[in-house]
């Protein structure tokens, strides 16, 4: 059998083709035959429908072995003989990565593991999709073809939809015997220690809750469609009521989370969705399986869309389907769920609005699969002081809802089902943390002056109204960076002038006279808004973002400036512009501000009594000419997150190059020193607001190169004040001057030793 190159595997009928295939799979499962025969029937159905030369199912056995359970196309004798370790061969890699893999030349792939007993010699193309259920990989579905061909995106989507149903069937115990299912379960219950990246420091203990809790096992087919239709109707009504309730009655929801929920409400009442769910129920499925099926069809349809807005909506639809599943099973959703007294939330990825939905008293920590230190969810987690670890995908795989978990946000460690001694030692570490917090609170009014009498200004970073209470709690002297784009990014549409003004006014009120530096929206780069067309840039971080977008499309910045001017009537307005590269850009952006000031005057509106204009130094071009820029503004702030990424040409969001992005590099520190010195000659104040100051050694090094004003995450204000009060700037600067020319990639170990020897409090 050879593949028709252009024919999609589901027969080219889009969602319709998948529906037919899924129906044939369900018919196969309904047959009164042995588990093995049922599997063989399934591989046969899939192979014929997707026109593959080979279709195989590997299932997970105890000790993480993947065993070939059924095949169409490989040699029969390989069944139950061919086994691959977790991570071994292409099949093992798919299981380990929990994500599909496709190659047109499997034998040339470095991970390829040849198994002669399968007779797979002539096969070139490989498409493997994990069977994932409740976040766990139960096996791998493999499609292979003789011809070296590229699988089309719609083919991959179709096979993914098949894998979703297959995982459902596997989890329902219809493919493995009871003993086999239990053995895999037992394997998932050992204590595990995993290493990831610590993103928000601190220790958290609690029980695991999944962002989208796994729906309980359910039957695939129903005997009585009318009864199922009634259950579906009830579930939908419950879902709609709960979304309405969350919008209208939950006072703890912020304006932006509310907007996200408004979008859910639109979908929850969508007629087309309901009709398709009912049709699936009347074809013989249980209400739960109908939800899964329509979800898979939506995925197949929407993920093909070129429209980024529609693709973004996929996430909403998935979330809504999961909510509906939980209503059908009587379980609860995100904000309304009963959390454990101490809860650790697990998720592959999540947005800041979703995080805000959870009960903050019970939520103690976060384990996320795929987010970076500077992502917005990380920024919100830091504001909430929620210890967070990321980058350990296995953690999601190996954890069950309700498992005891410990996360160490400093070491980047996660312990699942830890033994009692491990638990005890972390409890002790946590107590120490709380003691330190009390000490920081008691020291919040102490002057931030170094041992040799140098004044250091300590401000904090913010982006949401809920950050502001930390101003008082930490004793920070103001907000040195208020990231206004968070409001733009977490809503479903562009916030109106009134909404922007309300947020700025609230922030100023909460700051109670302390300065708040509003950074105008830095949208673009990694910060994409679903309702905006960002185009297809190869390097978005260096693309159309920050003031570039503001100057080219004033329609967005002008309303924001209007909102800022109005919110700060009769006060001092501190406004800061991001991503400047050239001094000339400062004139362009100031001209836009002047237009808004004129407009306010013409309309007889009140104005701030003073306006302080600043810009961020976050590109090497701006840092190199900072003295020219300094002469055009009232203040500067170094955005070290971006500046380091461009200095090292290392993506700040990429885990792979994280070690190449090290602000403790001597070259980077000398570069900063040069900028600081040039600016100090102009008399324009300069601060540092990059998040690298979350690391005390780096913060001390910045003092040593001459930085005297800092804006740092609220959680680090207390420890930083202690550091400031125990450091001797003269000595630290002399050390730095002597050592920063050292050829080592990083000064971290030697400077850390210096700080220890000098008795600086930083650990
Ligand atoms: C920075 O780049 O250091 C900065 C503070 O801005 P952001 O992290 O929001 O890009
Ligand atoms: Mg930046």
CSV table of N, CA, C and O in Angstrom, one decimal, residues 10 15-29 42 45-46 49 157-166 169 220-221 280 283 285 289-290 292-298 300:
chain,number,residue,atom,x,y,z
A,10,UNK,N,-7.4,11.9,6.7
A,10,UNK,CA,-8.8,11.7,7.1
A,10,UNK,C,-9.8,11.9,5.9
A,10,UNK,O,-10.9,12.1,6.1
A,15,UNK,N,-13.2,18.3,9.4
A,15,UNK,CA,-13.8,17.8,10.6
A,15,UNK,C,-14.7,16.6,10.4
A,15,UNK,O,-14.8,15.7,11.1
A,16,UNK,N,-15.4,16.6,9.2
A,16,UNK,CA,-16.3,15.5,8.8
A,16,UNK,C,-15.5,14.2,8.8
A,16,UNK,O,-15.9,13.2,9.3
A,17,UNK,N,-14.3,14.2,8.1
A,17,UNK,CA,-13.5,13.0,8.0
A,17,UNK,C,-13.1,12.5,9.3
A,17,UNK,O,-13.2,11.3,9.5
A,18,UNK,N,-12.7,13.3,10.2
A,18,UNK,CA,-12.4,12.9,11.5
A,18,UNK,C,-13.5,12.3,12.3
A,18,UNK,O,-13.4,11.2,12.9
A,19,UNK,N,-14.7,12.9,12.1
A,19,UNK,CA,-15.9,12.4,12.8
A,19,UNK,C,-16.2,11.0,12.3
A,19,UNK,O,-16.5,10.1,13.1
A,20,UNK,N,-16.0,10.7,11.0
A,20,UNK,CA,-16.3,9.4,10.5
A,20,UNK,C,-15.3,8.4,11.1
A,20,UNK,O,-15.7,7.3,11.6
A,21,UNK,N,-14.0,8.8,11.2
A,21,UNK,CA,-13.0,7.9,11.7
A,21,UNK,C,-13.3,7.6,13.2
A,21,UNK,O,-13.2,6.5,13.7
A,22,UNK,N,-13.6,8.7,14.0
A,22,UNK,CA,-13.8,8.5,15.4
A,22,UNK,C,-15.0,7.6,15.6
A,22,UNK,O,-15.0,6.7,16.5
A,23,UNK,N,-16.0,7.7,14.7
A,23,UNK,CA,-17.2,6.8,14.9
A,23,UNK,C,-16.8,5.4,14.6
A,23,UNK,O,-17.2,4.5,15.3
A,24,UNK,N,-16.0,5.2,13.6
A,24,UNK,CA,-15.5,3.8,13.3
A,24,UNK,C,-14.7,3.2,14.4
A,24,UNK,O,-14.8,2.0,14.7
A,25,UNK,N,-13.9,4.1,15.1
A,25,UNK,CA,-13.2,3.6,16.2
A,25,UNK,C,-14.1,3.2,17.4
A,25,UNK,O,-13.9,2.2,18.0
A,26,UNK,N,-15.1,4.0,17.6
A,26,UNK,CA,-16.1,3.7,18.7
A,26,UNK,C,-16.8,2.4,18.4
A,26,UNK,O,-17.0,1.5,19.3
A,27,UNK,N,-17.1,2.1,17.1
A,27,UNK,CA,-17.7,0.9,16.7
A,27,UNK,C,-16.8,-0.3,17.0
A,27,UNK,O,-17.2,-1.3,17.5
A,28,UNK,N,-15.5,-0.1,16.8
A,28,UNK,CA,-14.5,-1.1,17.0
A,28,UNK,C,-14.5,-1.5,18.5
A,28,UNK,O,-14.4,-2.6,18.9
A,29,UNK,N,-14.5,-0.4,19.3
A,29,UNK,CA,-14.4,-0.7,20.8
A,29,UNK,C,-15.6,-1.4,21.3
A,29,UNK,O,-15.6,-2.2,22.3
A,42,UNK,N,-8.6,-1.6,16.2
A,42,UNK,CA,-8.4,-0.2,16.2
A,42,UNK,C,-7.3,0.2,15.2
A,42,UNK,O,-7.4,1.2,14.4
A,45,UNK,N,-8.4,0.0,11.7
A,45,UNK,CA,-9.3,1.1,11.3
A,45,UNK,C,-8.5,2.4,11.0
A,45,UNK,O,-8.7,3.0,10.0
A,46,UNK,N,-7.6,2.7,12.0
A,46,UNK,CA,-6.8,3.9,11.8
A,46,UNK,C,-6.0,3.8,10.6
A,46,UNK,O,-5.9,4.7,9.8
A,49,UNK,N,-7.9,4.3,7.4
A,49,UNK,CA,-8.4,5.6,7.3
A,49,UNK,C,-7.4,6.6,6.9
A,49,UNK,O,-7.6,7.5,6.1
A,157,UNK,N,-3.0,17.0,12.9
A,157,UNK,CA,-4.2,17.3,13.8
A,157,UNK,C,-5.1,16.1,13.8
A,157,UNK,O,-5.6,15.8,14.9
A,158,UNK,N,-5.4,15.5,12.7
A,158,UNK,CA,-6.3,14.4,12.7
A,158,UNK,C,-5.8,13.2,13.5
A,158,UNK,O,-6.5,12.6,14.3
A,159,UNK,N,-4.5,12.9,13.4
A,159,UNK,CA,-3.9,11.9,14.2
A,159,UNK,C,-4.0,12.2,15.7
A,159,UNK,O,-4.2,11.4,16.6
A,160,UNK,N,-3.8,13.5,16.0
A,160,UNK,CA,-3.9,13.9,17.4
A,160,UNK,C,-5.3,13.7,17.9
A,160,UNK,O,-5.5,13.3,19.1
A,161,UNK,N,-6.3,14.0,17.1
A,161,UNK,CA,-7.7,13.8,17.5
A,161,UNK,C,-7.9,12.3,17.8
A,161,UNK,O,-8.6,11.9,18.8
A,162,UNK,N,-7.4,11.4,16.9
A,162,UNK,CA,-7.5,10.0,17.1
A,162,UNK,C,-6.8,9.6,18.4
A,162,UNK,O,-7.3,8.8,19.2
A,163,UNK,N,-5.6,10.2,18.7
A,163,UNK,CA,-4.9,9.8,19.9
A,163,UNK,C,-5.7,10.2,21.1
A,163,UNK,O,-5.6,9.5,22.2
A,164,UNK,N,-6.4,11.4,21.0
A,164,UNK,CA,-7.2,11.8,22.2
A,164,UNK,C,-8.2,10.7,22.5
A,164,UNK,O,-8.4,10.4,23.7
A,165,UNK,N,-8.9,10.2,21.5
A,165,UNK,CA,-10.0,9.2,21.8
A,165,UNK,C,-9.3,7.9,22.3
A,165,UNK,O,-9.8,7.3,23.2
A,166,UNK,N,-8.2,7.6,21.7
A,166,UNK,CA,-7.5,6.4,22.1
A,166,UNK,C,-7.1,6.4,23.5
A,166,UNK,O,-7.2,5.5,24.3
A,169,UNK,N,-10.0,5.8,25.6
A,169,UNK,CA,-10.4,4.4,25.7
A,169,UNK,C,-9.4,3.6,26.6
A,169,UNK,O,-9.7,2.8,27.4
A,220,UNK,N,-17.5,5.7,27.4
A,220,UNK,CA,-17.5,6.3,26.1
A,220,UNK,C,-18.9,6.3,25.5
A,220,UNK,O,-19.3,7.2,24.8
A,221,UNK,N,-19.6,5.1,25.6
A,221,UNK,CA,-20.9,5.0,24.9
A,221,UNK,C,-22.0,5.0,26.0
A,221,UNK,O,-21.9,4.5,27.1
A,280,UNK,N,-23.6,14.8,18.7
A,280,UNK,CA,-22.7,13.7,19.1
A,280,UNK,C,-23.3,12.8,20.1
A,280,UNK,O,-23.2,11.6,20.1
A,283,UNK,N,-25.5,10.4,18.5
A,283,UNK,CA,-24.9,9.4,17.7
A,283,UNK,C,-24.4,8.2,18.6
A,283,UNK,O,-23.8,7.3,18.2
A,285,UNK,N,-22.9,8.6,21.9
A,285,UNK,CA,-21.9,8.9,22.9
A,285,UNK,C,-22.5,9.3,24.3
A,285,UNK,O,-23.6,9.9,24.3
A,289,UNK,N,-18.1,12.0,26.5
A,289,UNK,CA,-17.4,11.7,25.3
A,289,UNK,C,-17.8,12.7,24.2
A,289,UNK,O,-16.9,13.0,23.3
A,290,UNK,N,-19.0,13.1,24.2
A,290,UNK,CA,-19.5,14.1,23.2
A,290,UNK,C,-18.6,15.4,23.4
A,290,UNK,O,-18.2,16.0,22.4
A,292,UNK,N,-15.6,15.7,24.7
A,292,UNK,CA,-14.3,15.4,24.2
A,292,UNK,C,-14.2,15.4,22.7
A,292,UNK,O,-13.3,15.9,22.1
A,293,UNK,N,-15.2,14.8,22.1
A,293,UNK,CA,-15.1,14.7,20.6
A,293,UNK,C,-15.3,16.1,19.9
A,293,UNK,O,-14.5,16.4,19.0
A,294,UNK,N,-16.2,16.9,20.4
A,294,UNK,CA,-16.4,18.2,19.8
A,294,UNK,C,-15.1,19.1,20.1
A,294,UNK,O,-14.7,19.8,19.2
A,295,UNK,N,-14.5,18.8,21.2
A,295,UNK,CA,-13.3,19.6,21.6
A,295,UNK,C,-12.2,19.2,20.5
A,295,UNK,O,-11.5,20.1,20.0
A,296,UNK,N,-12.1,17.9,20.3
A,296,UNK,CA,-11.0,17.4,19.3
A,296,UNK,C,-11.3,18.0,17.9
A,296,UNK,O,-10.4,18.4,17.2
A,297,UNK,N,-12.6,18.0,17.5
A,297,UNK,CA,-13.0,18.6,16.2
A,297,UNK,C,-12.6,20.1,16.1
A,297,UNK,O,-12.1,20.5,15.1
A,298,UNK,N,-12.9,20.8,17.2
A,298,UNK,CA,-12.6,22.2,17.2
A,298,UNK,C,-11.1,22.4,17.1
A,298,UNK,O,-10.7,23.3,16.4
A,300,UNK,N,-9.0,20.5,15.6
A,300,UNK,CA,-8.6,20.2,14.3
A,300,UNK,C,-8.9,21.4,13.3
A,300,UNK,O,-8.2,21.7,12.5
